[in-house]
């Protein structure tokens, strides 16, 4: 598994990371998570990402791999109360959320805490950033970051307060490549990508439910009409993932699964290496010629 320097943090992260949303929202069994994460770590994955609001994801991860804490970098997020008796973004709640995450994850520290989809308006108040800075000073996290998209992400980058950026980027969501990623790279930030394969929205022959997470991407892809999406599904997923990881400034991409056997398949998609420059530019050019004004980065 290829590893890349994560900005100025000194961490060397695997280009494919594990996203913990699906195991939480999918009510995964502990035995399956144990098997999934153990095999992934054995195969070279060293980045695990989760969040305070992914149901019991933090607990599942903590029980599965707390005994291998030196084998991986651990990212989590804060911002949503998710059961705590205070409003979202309340500084007191954020401090409680961080402590709760450490307890759930069975660790004394995480490597990065990201503010979770925080608006520019909240960021401008400053106190949410101060909570993360204090957590860093107290050794509860090694680095702090922002997770989000569009102009909120750009503002977060420009504050200069964060070591890490998590944002969306894929064949159907390329705003970040022209907006936040360039400045993040200039500042030496680590960059991890969420939704790197557009939720494989093209697997649906017909439109998914309009409330489905992948629906906006499905709509965009109907207009983008990439030729490579018409072939074998696994090959198209591989090309989409390689596109994301070939984008300048990207260090890792988070892929979630609750299927213990899918990790090897996901890792195998990257054996072909970086996407050839001509293929990468063709996807970028198609986006530039088709993307509509409101095709902003999606949470």
XYZ file of C-alpha atoms in Angstrom, residues 6-272:
267
model
C 0.447 13.968 5.285
C 1.286 17.612 4.846
C 3.626 18.938 7.535
C 2.399 16.528 10.228
C 5.178 13.975 9.776
C 2.628 11.187 9.340
C 3.038 8.809 6.408
C -0.525 7.734 5.612
C -1.787 4.958 3.378
C -3.479 6.286 0.249
C -6.544 4.229 1.111
C -8.074 4.846 4.511
C -10.974 3.207 6.296
C -14.140 5.268 6.822
C -16.217 4.318 9.830
C -19.643 5.658 8.830
C -20.917 2.506 7.164
C -20.171 0.174 10.071
C -22.061 2.517 12.397
C -25.086 3.283 10.269
C -25.130 -0.284 8.923
C -25.292 -1.840 12.402
C -22.241 -3.991 11.665
C -21.509 -6.930 13.956
C -18.430 -6.592 16.164
C -16.946 -9.840 14.838
C -17.148 -8.499 11.269
C -15.482 -5.218 12.232
C -12.760 -7.134 14.100
C -12.037 -9.199 10.994
C -12.302 -6.267 8.587
C -9.943 -3.931 10.429
C -7.436 -6.609 11.395
C -7.065 -7.768 7.802
C -6.865 -4.176 6.534
C -4.129 -3.267 8.999
C -2.238 -6.435 8.123
C -2.417 -5.451 4.436
C -0.940 -1.991 4.968
C -3.843 0.359 5.705
C -2.849 2.727 8.497
C -5.557 5.425 8.553
C -8.915 4.962 10.277
C -11.509 7.739 10.262
C -14.745 7.948 12.221
C -16.967 10.557 13.887
C -18.979 11.329 16.970
C -22.296 10.957 15.127
C -21.752 7.659 13.272
C -23.884 5.811 15.826
C -21.647 3.170 17.509
C -18.782 3.386 15.003
C -16.275 4.697 17.542
C -17.075 1.896 19.980
C -16.799 -0.770 17.276
C -13.391 0.544 16.200
C -12.160 0.884 19.774
C -13.072 -2.682 20.635
C -11.614 -4.007 17.372
C -8.169 -2.435 17.228
C -7.372 -0.565 20.445
C -4.744 -3.231 21.126
C -2.937 -2.274 17.898
C -2.915 1.484 18.516
C 0.658 1.910 17.241
C -0.291 0.371 13.873
C -2.566 3.134 12.618
C -3.403 6.831 12.619
C -6.798 7.577 14.124
C -9.008 10.461 12.990
C -12.372 11.427 14.470
C -14.681 14.445 14.331
C -16.668 16.659 16.668
C -19.427 19.211 16.279
C -22.747 17.399 16.541
C -24.093 16.774 20.034
C -25.110 13.221 19.086
C -26.737 12.509 22.434
C -25.016 15.101 24.599
C -27.370 17.543 26.318
C -26.034 20.731 24.752
C -26.498 22.391 21.329
C -24.358 21.513 18.321
C -21.172 23.618 18.204
C -21.476 24.702 21.833
C -17.838 24.880 23.065
C -18.719 22.997 26.270
C -20.316 20.253 24.199
C -17.291 20.017 21.923
C -15.003 19.415 24.898
C -17.361 16.728 26.217
C -17.591 15.154 22.750
C -13.809 14.891 22.452
C -13.547 13.168 25.842
C -16.388 10.826 24.921
C -14.668 9.906 21.648
C -11.441 9.018 23.443
C -13.353 6.817 25.864
C -15.252 5.093 23.057
C -12.094 4.566 21.010
C -10.214 3.208 24.036
C -7.283 5.550 23.549
C -5.635 8.497 25.303
C -5.288 10.480 22.084
C -6.276 10.644 18.436
C -4.028 11.807 15.634
C -6.492 14.322 14.177
C -9.783 15.794 15.386
C -11.748 17.481 12.599
C -14.513 20.008 13.135
C -17.427 18.248 11.460
C -19.116 20.240 8.668
C -18.879 23.509 10.536
C -20.205 26.621 8.787
C -18.077 29.683 8.092
C -20.356 31.665 10.410
C -19.528 29.358 13.328
C -15.831 29.277 12.426
C -15.679 33.076 12.482
C -16.755 33.080 16.141
C -13.432 31.431 16.950
C -14.412 29.571 20.110
C -14.869 26.219 18.353
C -11.317 26.428 17.050
C -10.100 27.340 20.529
C -11.616 24.111 21.923
C -9.598 22.047 19.446
C -6.439 24.022 20.185
C -6.858 23.294 23.888
C -7.383 19.601 23.164
C -4.113 19.646 21.221
C -2.316 21.400 24.081
C -3.692 18.796 26.499
C -2.410 15.911 24.363
C -5.858 14.632 23.461
C -5.081 15.060 19.772
C -1.818 15.489 17.913
C -3.314 17.678 15.189
C -6.549 19.531 14.454
C -8.491 19.799 11.236
C -11.627 20.848 9.415
C -14.041 18.563 7.576
C -16.354 20.206 5.081
C -16.819 21.616 1.599
C -17.391 24.614 -0.647
C -16.548 28.089 0.683
C -16.718 26.859 4.287
C -13.680 24.684 3.587
C -11.849 27.510 1.844
C -12.416 29.801 4.824
C -11.192 27.084 7.200
C -8.001 26.678 5.159
C -7.425 30.432 5.121
C -7.655 30.732 8.920
C -4.280 29.020 9.132
C -5.502 27.284 12.290
C -5.725 23.751 10.944
C -3.224 21.021 10.164
C -5.650 18.870 8.186
C -8.493 19.176 5.699
C -11.114 16.555 4.925
C -13.247 17.401 1.897
C -15.223 15.797 -0.924
C -13.638 15.117 -4.299
C -14.584 12.663 -7.029
C -15.524 12.410 -10.694
C -18.892 14.077 -9.940
C -17.640 16.594 -7.382
C -14.530 18.500 -8.467
C -15.028 21.948 -6.971
C -12.424 21.327 -4.266
C -9.696 20.744 -6.855
C -10.039 24.351 -7.954
C -11.054 25.895 -4.642
C -9.617 24.647 -1.344
C -6.972 22.098 -2.334
C -4.540 24.527 -3.898
C -4.393 26.740 -0.839
C -4.284 23.724 1.470
C -1.220 22.479 -0.415
C 0.429 25.893 -0.238
C -0.026 25.849 3.547
C 1.313 22.316 3.907
C -1.939 20.847 5.173
C -2.666 17.150 5.134
C -5.630 16.362 2.878
C -7.924 13.361 3.175
C -10.820 12.890 0.765
C -14.311 11.720 1.643
C -16.794 10.358 -0.913
C -13.886 9.564 -3.306
C -15.940 7.318 -5.614
C -19.130 9.434 -5.646
C -20.930 6.729 -3.664
C -20.722 4.626 -6.879
C -23.933 6.403 -7.897
C -23.674 5.136 -11.495
C -24.418 1.577 -10.364
C -28.103 2.558 -10.402
C -29.705 2.117 -13.819
C -32.650 4.191 -12.632
C -32.646 7.234 -10.382
C -32.280 6.336 -6.699
C -34.663 7.822 -4.169
C -34.312 11.608 -4.147
C -33.452 11.453 -0.434
C -30.657 8.928 -1.012
C -27.130 10.090 -0.211
C -25.941 9.384 -3.765
C -28.878 11.012 -5.582
C -27.196 14.387 -6.365
C -24.197 12.548 -7.821
C -26.451 10.294 -9.900
C -28.066 13.414 -11.364
C -24.718 14.993 -12.214
C -23.396 11.826 -13.822
C -26.398 11.708 -16.169
C -25.051 14.922 -17.685
C -21.327 14.190 -17.401
C -21.775 10.896 -19.321
C -18.255 9.578 -18.786
C -17.649 6.757 -21.263
C -15.697 4.643 -18.769
C -18.772 4.286 -16.538
C -20.491 2.168 -19.187
C -18.170 -0.810 -18.759
C -17.393 -3.231 -15.943
C -18.444 -1.791 -12.587
C -15.302 -2.801 -10.710
C -13.057 -1.315 -13.390
C -15.020 1.948 -13.378
C -14.811 2.170 -9.579
C -11.068 1.635 -9.823
C -10.660 4.396 -12.376
C -12.812 6.773 -10.335
C -10.750 6.105 -7.210
C -7.463 6.502 -9.077
C -8.735 9.834 -10.460
C -9.303 11.131 -6.942
C -5.913 9.953 -5.706
C -4.193 11.439 -8.774
C -5.424 14.944 -7.920
C -2.590 17.220 -6.749
C -2.602 17.843 -3.010
C -4.486 14.679 -2.058
C -2.817 12.335 0.420
C -5.465 9.729 1.244
C -9.030 8.745 0.360
C -11.496 7.305 2.859
C -13.569 4.334 1.709
C -16.115 2.747 4.008
C -17.430 -0.794 4.017
C -19.068 -3.163 6.455
C -18.082 -6.192 4.367
C -14.948 -7.889 5.739
C -14.035 -9.215 2.272
C -14.316 -5.901 0.441
C -11.117 -4.369 1.826
C -8.886 -6.588 -0.323
C -11.016 -5.710 -3.335
C -10.734 -1.974 -2.612
C -6.970 -2.232 -2.190
C -6.671 -4.193 -5.416
C -8.237 -1.323 -7.348
C -5.076 0.702 -6.790
C -2.543 -1.791 -8.120
C -2.675 -0.089 -11.533
